[in-house]
Structure formats: C-alpha cells, structure tokens
C-alpha cells in the first residue's frame, strides 16, 4: 500500500519530465527543418521570379532613385520662380574704449559763447543742458555700446532668362526618368524570362545527356558480352568505350551550363548569398517551356515599337532637355530683375534700452544687364547647341 502511494506521488513529476523532454525534442526537430529549408534552394515560378526582380533588381532600384532625384531637382528649380521670405537678425557689442571713452559730443553755442567740451572720461548717455540756465545750451549724445536689428524680407524674381527654360527642362528630366524606369522594367522582365527558360532548358538537356550516357553504357556492356561470347571483335568494344568517353564531357558541360544559368538568374532577381547553402544551387525553377505563337507582321511590329517603346520616349525627353539648355544659355544676353521688400526693427544708436527701437517698411527693385562678359555666353551657347545636335544624332 505504501509503495502504491509513493508511486502516485511521483507520477505527476514523471509526466511533467516526459512532456518537457518531448517538447525539447520537437523544438530541436523543428529548428533543424527550418534551417534545412532556409539553406536549401528557393523554388520560383516565372511570376514569382519577376515579382522578386521588381523588389530586388539593382537596375530597377537605381531607376526608382533617379525618379526621386529628378523630382527634387524639379522642386529646386521651381523654387526660383516662387517668392522667398527671409528673417535676419544681428546683435553687435562694441567696447567703449574703441570710441575714445564711449561717447561722442556735439556742442551748440548760445549767444556767441561756446562752452568747453565735457571730459572724455565722463559718459553722457542723455542730453544735458550746459550752464544750468533755461535756454538751450551744449548737449552731448552718447553712442550705445549694444545694437541690434531684425529684418523680415520678402523677395521675388521678376525676370530671368534661365528660370522658365530650367523649369521646362526639369519637367523633361522627370519624364525621362519615368521612361527610363519603364525601359528598365521591360528589359529586366525580358531578361528574367530568358534566363528562367534557359534554366529549364539546361535542366532538360542534362536529362538528355544522362540518357545518352546510360544508352552508351548499355551498348558498351552489350559489346563486352558479345566479345566474351566471341561474336564480335575487340574493335567493337573499343569503339563503344570511345563513344562513352566522348559523351561524358557533354554531360559535364550541360551540368555546368545549368549551374551558371541558375547563378545568372539569381543575380538578376537580386537573391542574397546564403553561406549555409554552400555550393548548393541558389534556386530551383518550376515550370515548362510553353510555345505560344503570335502572328504579327513585321511592319506592324515596327510601328508598335516606335509607338510604345519607352526607350524612344526617353530619347525624345533628353532632346527636349537639351533644347531648354540652349534657351537657358542665352540668359547671359538678357537682363535680370528682382523685387524685395519687408519690415525692419532697428535699435537706437544712442540708447542701450531694448524698447528704444525704430520700425518701418522698405521696398526696392534691382536690375542688371550684362554688356560684355568676355564671350562667356557665346561659349555656353555653342556647347549647348553641340550637345543638342549630338542628342539628335543618337
């Protein structure tokens, strides 16, 4: 009876230990499966390969960043035609010793008598009558040691020969970047399709070469049996051996081509290298080699290519960019007009108090007209025209 009671006490503990060991073993098995799956080749269909290339192909990622760059350039150029608002502030402190005592004096004579100037060591921050009388005497104004000013300035470009061509050129650059992305996507899709089907073709060629090797091995064995039976000469055996040896390099070449095709496809779609994989293939292609004929006349194909190919639209946008560059190069012959205005806060020059400030509006228009720049503009025009004509030839 005591043994039964003791066994019942230890039964829950034993059950918990067994459950823990089972969970630990199952976790270790699941981790091993995960690592083996992660280190094994990834399986791709054609659609999955194309979608992966959209996300990881370096050429597509670079084209997307180029669109962002051109958008930023467009905003930067457009900002030249928009008004600008600036706030400037300044605070200055001047040592009194730099002014010979910290003040300057201005005396006024009354009744033909000019009083003596005040000593330089006695500062006079405010006006003080001289002589103690009620009349107007000599006054001294001290210059403040501290000064500050604050200006809010709004400026607007009225005319400049480079702004409008620059804006049009930035728009053309944005269009060229979009067409470049479309062209890159078309090229990547075509390349992924070609390399995907090349992998499948090379895999099928391996099977063909392996079947040829097996056939030659069976023929060699048959010739050896016949030679042992005395029905064929030794030459037939040698001929079968040579045929088998000559067929084995073709099998090796087919396997190498299959591996190279896999690596090229992995590079195109942007797969990362996994050290756990070792020398195993980076991917596995799932699919067949379908044949879908399309009846398109040559003239119709040419017209569709001229109408739809993004590369031609990108070349046209590049030509428009160079046209605007030529127009912008003539800005050296044209005037420039700017308008600015704002509100200013300036401290008093004769008081250190912050409340003594002068405020007011200001407005102005500035303009410039180049007369002779040493043929710099002429050189820019020739350069821009040369690049434009070069784009036309391309």
Coordinates of C-alpha atoms in Angstrom, one line a residue:
X1 CA 0.0 0.0 0.0
X2 CA 2.8 2.4 0.8
X3 CA 4.5 1.6 -2.5
X4 CA 1.3 2.5 -4.4
X5 CA 1.0 5.8 -2.5
X6 CA 4.7 6.7 -3.3
X7 CA 4.2 5.8 -6.9
X8 CA 1.2 8.1 -7.1
X9 CA 3.2 11.0 -5.7
X10 CA 6.0 10.6 -8.3
X11 CA 3.6 10.0 -11.2
X12 CA 2.8 13.8 -11.9
X13 CA 6.5 14.6 -11.7
X14 CA 7.4 11.9 -14.2
X15 CA 4.7 13.0 -16.5
X16 CA 6.0 16.6 -16.5
X17 CA 9.5 15.5 -17.2
X18 CA 8.4 13.4 -20.1
X19 CA 6.3 16.2 -21.6
X20 CA 9.3 18.6 -21.2
X21 CA 11.7 16.2 -23.0
X22 CA 9.2 15.7 -25.8
X23 CA 8.7 19.4 -26.3
X24 CA 12.5 19.9 -26.3
X25 CA 13.0 17.2 -28.9
X26 CA 10.1 18.6 -31.0
X27 CA 11.6 22.1 -30.9
X28 CA 15.0 20.8 -31.9
X29 CA 13.5 18.9 -34.8
X30 CA 11.5 22.0 -36.0
X31 CA 14.6 24.2 -35.8
X32 CA 16.5 21.6 -37.9
X33 CA 13.8 21.6 -40.5
X34 CA 13.7 25.4 -40.6
X35 CA 17.5 25.6 -41.1
X36 CA 17.4 23.0 -43.8
X37 CA 14.6 24.7 -45.6
X38 CA 16.3 28.1 -45.3
X39 CA 19.7 26.7 -46.5
X40 CA 18.1 24.8 -49.4
X41 CA 17.3 26.3 -52.8
X42 CA 14.3 28.5 -53.1
X43 CA 11.7 27.5 -55.6
X44 CA 10.4 30.0 -58.0
X45 CA 7.8 30.1 -60.7
X46 CA 8.1 32.6 -63.5
X47 CA 5.7 35.0 -61.9
X48 CA 7.5 34.8 -58.5
X49 CA 10.8 35.4 -60.2
X50 CA 9.5 38.5 -61.9
X51 CA 7.9 39.9 -58.7
X52 CA 11.2 39.3 -56.8
X53 CA 13.1 41.1 -59.5
X54 CA 10.8 44.1 -59.1
X55 CA 11.7 44.4 -55.5
X56 CA 15.4 43.5 -55.6
X57 CA 16.9 44.1 -59.0
X58 CA 19.7 46.7 -58.7
X59 CA 18.8 48.4 -62.1
X60 CA 15.2 48.9 -61.1
X61 CA 16.1 50.2 -57.7
X62 CA 18.5 52.7 -59.2
X63 CA 15.9 53.9 -61.7
X64 CA 13.5 54.5 -58.9
X65 CA 16.0 56.6 -57.0
X66 CA 16.6 58.5 -60.2
X67 CA 12.9 59.5 -60.3
X68 CA 13.2 60.8 -56.7
X69 CA 16.3 62.8 -57.7
X70 CA 14.6 64.4 -60.7
X71 CA 11.5 65.2 -58.5
X72 CA 13.8 67.0 -56.1
X73 CA 15.5 68.8 -59.0
X74 CA 12.1 69.9 -60.2
X75 CA 11.2 71.3 -56.8
X76 CA 14.5 73.1 -56.6
X77 CA 14.2 74.8 -60.0
X78 CA 10.5 75.7 -59.4
X79 CA 11.5 77.5 -56.1
X80 CA 13.4 80.1 -58.1
X81 CA 10.1 81.4 -59.5
X82 CA 8.3 81.5 -56.1
X83 CA 8.7 84.3 -53.6
X84 CA 11.2 83.9 -50.8
X85 CA 10.8 85.1 -47.2
X86 CA 13.9 85.5 -45.1
X87 CA 14.4 86.7 -41.5
X88 CA 17.7 88.1 -40.5
X89 CA 18.9 89.2 -37.1
X90 CA 22.1 90.8 -35.8
X91 CA 23.4 91.9 -32.4
X92 CA 26.6 93.9 -32.0
X93 CA 28.6 95.0 -29.0
X94 CA 31.5 97.5 -29.2
X95 CA 33.9 98.1 -26.5
X96 CA 33.7 101.8 -25.2
X97 CA 37.5 102.1 -25.5
X98 CA 37.2 101.8 -29.3
X99 CA 35.2 105.1 -29.3
X100 CA 37.5 107.1 -27.2
X101 CA 35.6 107.0 -23.9
X102 CA 32.3 105.5 -25.1
X103 CA 30.6 108.7 -26.5
X104 CA 30.9 111.4 -29.0
X105 CA 29.9 115.0 -28.3
X106 CA 28.1 117.7 -30.3
X107 CA 28.1 121.2 -28.8
X108 CA 25.9 124.1 -29.7
X109 CA 26.9 127.7 -28.9
X110 CA 24.4 130.1 -27.4
X111 CA 24.9 133.9 -27.6
X112 CA 28.2 133.5 -29.3
X113 CA 29.8 131.7 -26.4
X114 CA 31.0 128.2 -26.9
X115 CA 31.3 126.2 -23.7
X116 CA 34.2 123.8 -23.2
X117 CA 33.7 120.2 -24.1
X118 CA 33.0 117.6 -21.5
X119 CA 35.8 115.4 -20.3
X120 CA 36.2 112.2 -22.2
X121 CA 36.1 110.1 -19.0
X122 CA 32.5 111.2 -18.2
X123 CA 30.0 109.4 -20.3
X124 CA 26.8 111.2 -21.2
X125 CA 24.1 108.8 -22.2
X126 CA 21.5 111.5 -22.5
X127 CA 21.3 115.2 -23.5
X128 CA 22.3 117.6 -20.7
X129 CA 22.0 121.4 -20.9
X130 CA 25.2 123.3 -20.2
X131 CA 25.3 126.4 -17.9
X132 CA 22.3 125.5 -15.7
X133 CA 20.0 128.0 -17.4
X134 CA 16.7 127.5 -19.0
X135 CA 17.9 128.3 -22.5
X136 CA 19.3 125.8 -25.0
X137 CA 23.0 125.0 -24.2
X138 CA 25.5 122.5 -25.3
X139 CA 24.2 118.9 -25.4
X140 CA 26.2 115.6 -25.6
X141 CA 24.8 112.4 -27.1
X142 CA 26.4 109.1 -26.1
X143 CA 26.6 106.2 -28.6
X144 CA 25.2 102.9 -27.4
X145 CA 27.5 100.0 -26.8
X146 CA 24.9 97.5 -27.8
X147 CA 22.9 97.5 -31.1
X148 CA 20.6 95.0 -32.8
X149 CA 18.4 94.8 -35.8
X150 CA 15.8 92.4 -37.1
X151 CA 14.6 92.3 -40.7
X152 CA 11.8 90.3 -42.4
X153 CA 12.5 90.4 -46.2
X154 CA 10.3 89.1 -49.0
X155 CA 12.0 88.8 -52.4
X156 CA 10.5 87.9 -55.8
X157 CA 12.3 87.2 -59.1
X158 CA 10.6 89.3 -61.8
X159 CA 12.5 88.2 -64.8
X160 CA 15.4 86.0 -65.5
X161 CA 16.3 84.2 -68.8
X162 CA 17.1 80.9 -67.1
X163 CA 14.0 80.2 -64.9
X164 CA 11.5 79.2 -67.5
X165 CA 13.9 77.0 -69.5
X166 CA 15.1 75.4 -66.3
X167 CA 11.5 74.6 -65.2
X168 CA 10.7 73.1 -68.6
X169 CA 14.0 71.2 -68.6
X170 CA 13.3 69.8 -65.1
X171 CA 9.9 68.6 -66.3
X172 CA 11.5 66.9 -69.2
X173 CA 14.1 65.3 -66.8
X174 CA 11.3 63.9 -64.7
X175 CA 9.6 62.4 -67.8
X176 CA 12.9 61.0 -68.9
X177 CA 13.4 59.3 -65.5
X178 CA 9.9 57.8 -65.7
X179 CA 10.6 56.4 -69.2
X180 CA 13.9 55.1 -68.1
X181 CA 12.3 53.2 -65.3
X182 CA 9.7 51.7 -67.7
X183 CA 12.5 50.8 -70.1
X184 CA 14.5 49.2 -67.3
X185 CA 11.5 47.2 -66.1
X186 CA 10.8 45.9 -69.7
X187 CA 14.5 44.8 -70.0
X188 CA 14.5 43.1 -66.6
X189 CA 11.3 41.2 -67.4
X190 CA 12.6 40.1 -70.7
X191 CA 15.9 39.0 -69.1
X192 CA 14.2 37.2 -66.3
X193 CA 12.0 35.3 -68.8
X194 CA 15.0 34.4 -70.9
X195 CA 17.2 33.2 -68.0
X196 CA 14.3 31.4 -66.4
X197 CA 13.6 29.4 -69.5
X198 CA 17.3 28.9 -70.0
X199 CA 17.5 27.2 -66.6
X200 CA 14.6 24.9 -67.5
X201 CA 16.2 24.1 -70.9
X202 CA 19.6 23.3 -69.4
X203 CA 17.9 21.1 -66.9
X204 CA 16.2 19.2 -69.7
X205 CA 19.5 19.0 -71.6
X206 CA 21.1 17.3 -68.5
X207 CA 18.4 14.7 -68.6
X208 CA 19.1 14.2 -72.4
X209 CA 22.8 13.8 -71.8
X210 CA 22.3 11.5 -68.9
X211 CA 20.1 9.3 -71.0
X212 CA 22.7 9.3 -73.8
X213 CA 25.4 8.2 -71.3
X214 CA 23.2 5.4 -70.0
X215 CA 22.5 4.3 -73.6
X216 CA 26.2 4.2 -74.4
X217 CA 26.9 2.3 -71.2
X218 CA 24.4 -0.3 -72.1
X219 CA 25.8 -0.6 -75.6
X220 CA 29.3 -1.0 -74.1
X221 CA 28.1 -3.7 -71.9
X222 CA 26.4 -5.4 -74.8
X223 CA 29.5 -5.3 -76.9
X224 CA 31.6 -6.7 -74.0
X225 CA 29.2 -9.6 -73.6
X226 CA 29.3 -10.3 -77.3
X227 CA 33.1 -10.1 -77.3
X228 CA 33.3 -12.6 -74.5
X229 CA 30.9 -14.8 -76.4
X230 CA 33.2 -14.4 -79.5
X231 CA 30.6 -13.0 -81.8
X232 CA 32.3 -9.5 -82.3
X233 CA 35.9 -8.4 -82.4
X234 CA 37.7 -6.3 -79.8
X235 CA 37.4 -3.3 -82.1
X236 CA 33.6 -3.0 -81.3
X237 CA 34.3 -2.9 -77.6
X238 CA 36.9 -0.2 -78.1
X239 CA 34.5 1.8 -80.3
X240 CA 31.8 1.6 -77.6
X241 CA 34.3 2.8 -74.9
X242 CA 35.4 5.8 -77.0
X243 CA 31.8 6.8 -77.7
X244 CA 31.0 6.6 -74.0
X245 CA 34.1 8.7 -73.0
X246 CA 33.2 11.3 -75.7
X247 CA 29.7 11.6 -74.3
X248 CA 30.7 12.3 -70.7
X249 CA 32.2 15.8 -71.3
X250 CA 28.9 16.8 -72.9
X251 CA 27.1 15.8 -69.7
X252 CA 29.6 17.8 -67.6
X253 CA 29.1 20.8 -69.9
X254 CA 25.3 20.5 -69.6
X255 CA 25.6 20.4 -65.8
X256 CA 27.9 23.5 -65.7
X257 CA 25.6 25.4 -68.0
X258 CA 22.7 24.6 -65.7
X259 CA 24.5 25.9 -62.7
X260 CA 25.7 29.0 -64.5
X261 CA 22.1 29.7 -65.6
X262 CA 20.9 29.4 -62.1
X263 CA 23.5 31.8 -60.8
X264 CA 22.7 34.4 -63.5
X265 CA 19.0 34.2 -62.8
X266 CA 19.7 34.6 -59.0
X267 CA 21.8 37.7 -59.8
X268 CA 19.2 39.2 -62.0
X269 CA 16.4 38.8 -59.5
X270 CA 18.7 40.0 -56.6
X271 CA 18.9 37.0 -54.4
X272 CA 21.4 37.4 -51.5
X273 CA 24.2 34.9 -50.9
X274 CA 23.4 32.4 -48.1
X275 CA 26.6 30.9 -46.5
X276 CA 24.6 28.0 -45.2
X277 CA 23.8 26.9 -48.7
X278 CA 27.5 26.3 -49.6
X279 CA 27.9 25.1 -53.2
X280 CA 24.2 24.1 -53.5
X281 CA 22.2 25.8 -56.3
X282 CA 20.8 29.2 -55.3
X283 CA 17.3 28.5 -56.6
X284 CA 15.0 26.0 -58.4
X285 CA 12.8 26.9 -61.3
X286 CA 9.3 25.4 -61.5
X287 CA 7.7 25.5 -65.0
X288 CA 7.8 24.3 -68.5
X289 CA 8.8 25.6 -71.9
X290 CA 5.5 26.7 -73.5
X291 CA 5.2 27.8 -77.1
X292 CA 2.6 30.4 -77.9
X293 CA 2.9 31.6 -81.5
X294 CA 1.9 35.2 -82.3
X295 CA 1.2 36.3 -85.8
X296 CA 2.4 39.9 -86.1
X297 CA 3.6 41.3 -89.4
X298 CA 7.0 43.0 -89.4
X299 CA 5.6 46.4 -90.4
X300 CA 3.1 46.3 -87.6
X301 CA 5.7 45.3 -85.1
X302 CA 7.9 48.2 -86.1
X303 CA 5.1 50.7 -85.8
X304 CA 4.2 49.3 -82.3
X305 CA 7.8 49.6 -81.2
X306 CA 8.0 53.2 -82.4
X307 CA 4.8 54.0 -80.6
X308 CA 5.3 52.1 -77.3
X309 CA 8.9 51.7 -76.6
X310 CA 9.9 53.7 -73.5
X311 CA 13.5 54.0 -74.8
X312 CA 12.4 56.2 -77.7
X313 CA 10.3 58.4 -75.4
X314 CA 13.2 58.7 -73.1
X315 CA 15.4 59.8 -76.0
X316 CA 12.8 62.4 -77.0
X317 CA 12.7 63.8 -73.5
X318 CA 16.5 64.0 -73.5
X319 CA 16.3 66.1 -76.7
X320 CA 13.8 68.4 -75.0
X321 CA 16.1 68.8 -72.1
X322 CA 19.0 69.9 -74.4
X323 CA 16.6 72.3 -76.2
X324 CA 15.9 74.0 -72.9
X325 CA 19.6 74.1 -72.1
X326 CA 20.2 76.0 -75.3
X327 CA 17.5 78.5 -74.4
X328 CA 18.9 78.9 -70.9
X329 CA 22.4 79.6 -72.3
X330 CA 21.0 82.8 -73.9
X331 CA 20.3 84.2 -70.4
X332 CA 23.7 85.9 -70.5
X333 CA 22.4 88.3 -73.0
X334 CA 19.2 89.1 -71.1
X335 CA 18.5 91.4 -68.1
X336 CA 17.7 90.3 -64.5
X337 CA 15.0 92.0 -62.3
X338 CA 14.4 91.4 -58.6
X339 CA 11.9 93.0 -56.2
X340 CA 12.3 92.9 -52.4
X341 CA 10.5 94.4 -49.5
X342 CA 9.9 93.9 -45.8
X343 CA 9.7 95.2 -42.4
X344 CA 12.7 96.2 -40.2
X345 CA 13.3 96.6 -36.4
X346 CA 16.5 98.6 -35.6
X347 CA 17.7 99.7 -32.1
X348 CA 18.6 103.2 -31.3
X349 CA 22.2 104.2 -31.7
X350 CA 22.1 106.4 -28.6
X351 CA 20.5 104.1 -26.1
X352 CA 21.1 100.7 -24.6
X353 CA 17.4 100.1 -23.8
X354 CA 15.7 97.4 -25.8
X355 CA 12.5 99.5 -26.0
X356 CA 14.2 102.2 -28.0
X357 CA 13.7 100.8 -31.4
X358 CA 12.8 102.1 -34.8
X359 CA 10.5 100.3 -37.1
X360 CA 9.4 100.8 -40.7
X361 CA 8.8 99.3 -44.1
X362 CA 11.3 99.1 -47.0
X363 CA 10.9 98.2 -50.7
X364 CA 13.2 98.1 -53.7
X365 CA 13.7 96.8 -57.2
X366 CA 17.1 95.9 -58.5
X367 CA 18.1 95.1 -62.1
X368 CA 21.2 94.2 -64.1
X369 CA 22.1 94.0 -67.7
X370 CA 25.3 92.3 -69.0
X371 CA 27.2 94.4 -71.5
X372 CA 30.3 92.3 -72.2
X373 CA 31.3 89.0 -70.4
X374 CA 34.4 88.1 -72.5
X375 CA 32.4 85.8 -74.8
X376 CA 31.4 83.5 -71.9
X377 CA 27.8 83.4 -73.0
X378 CA 28.7 82.7 -76.6
X379 CA 30.8 79.7 -75.5
X380 CA 27.9 78.4 -73.4
X381 CA 25.6 78.7 -76.4
X382 CA 28.0 76.7 -78.7
X383 CA 28.4 74.0 -76.0
X384 CA 24.6 73.6 -75.6
X385 CA 24.0 73.5 -79.3
X386 CA 26.7 70.9 -79.8
X387 CA 25.1 68.7 -77.1
X388 CA 21.7 69.2 -78.6
X389 CA 22.8 68.1 -82.1
X390 CA 24.6 65.1 -80.6
X391 CA 21.3 64.0 -79.0
X392 CA 19.6 64.3 -82.3
X393 CA 22.1 62.0 -83.9
X394 CA 21.7 59.5 -81.2

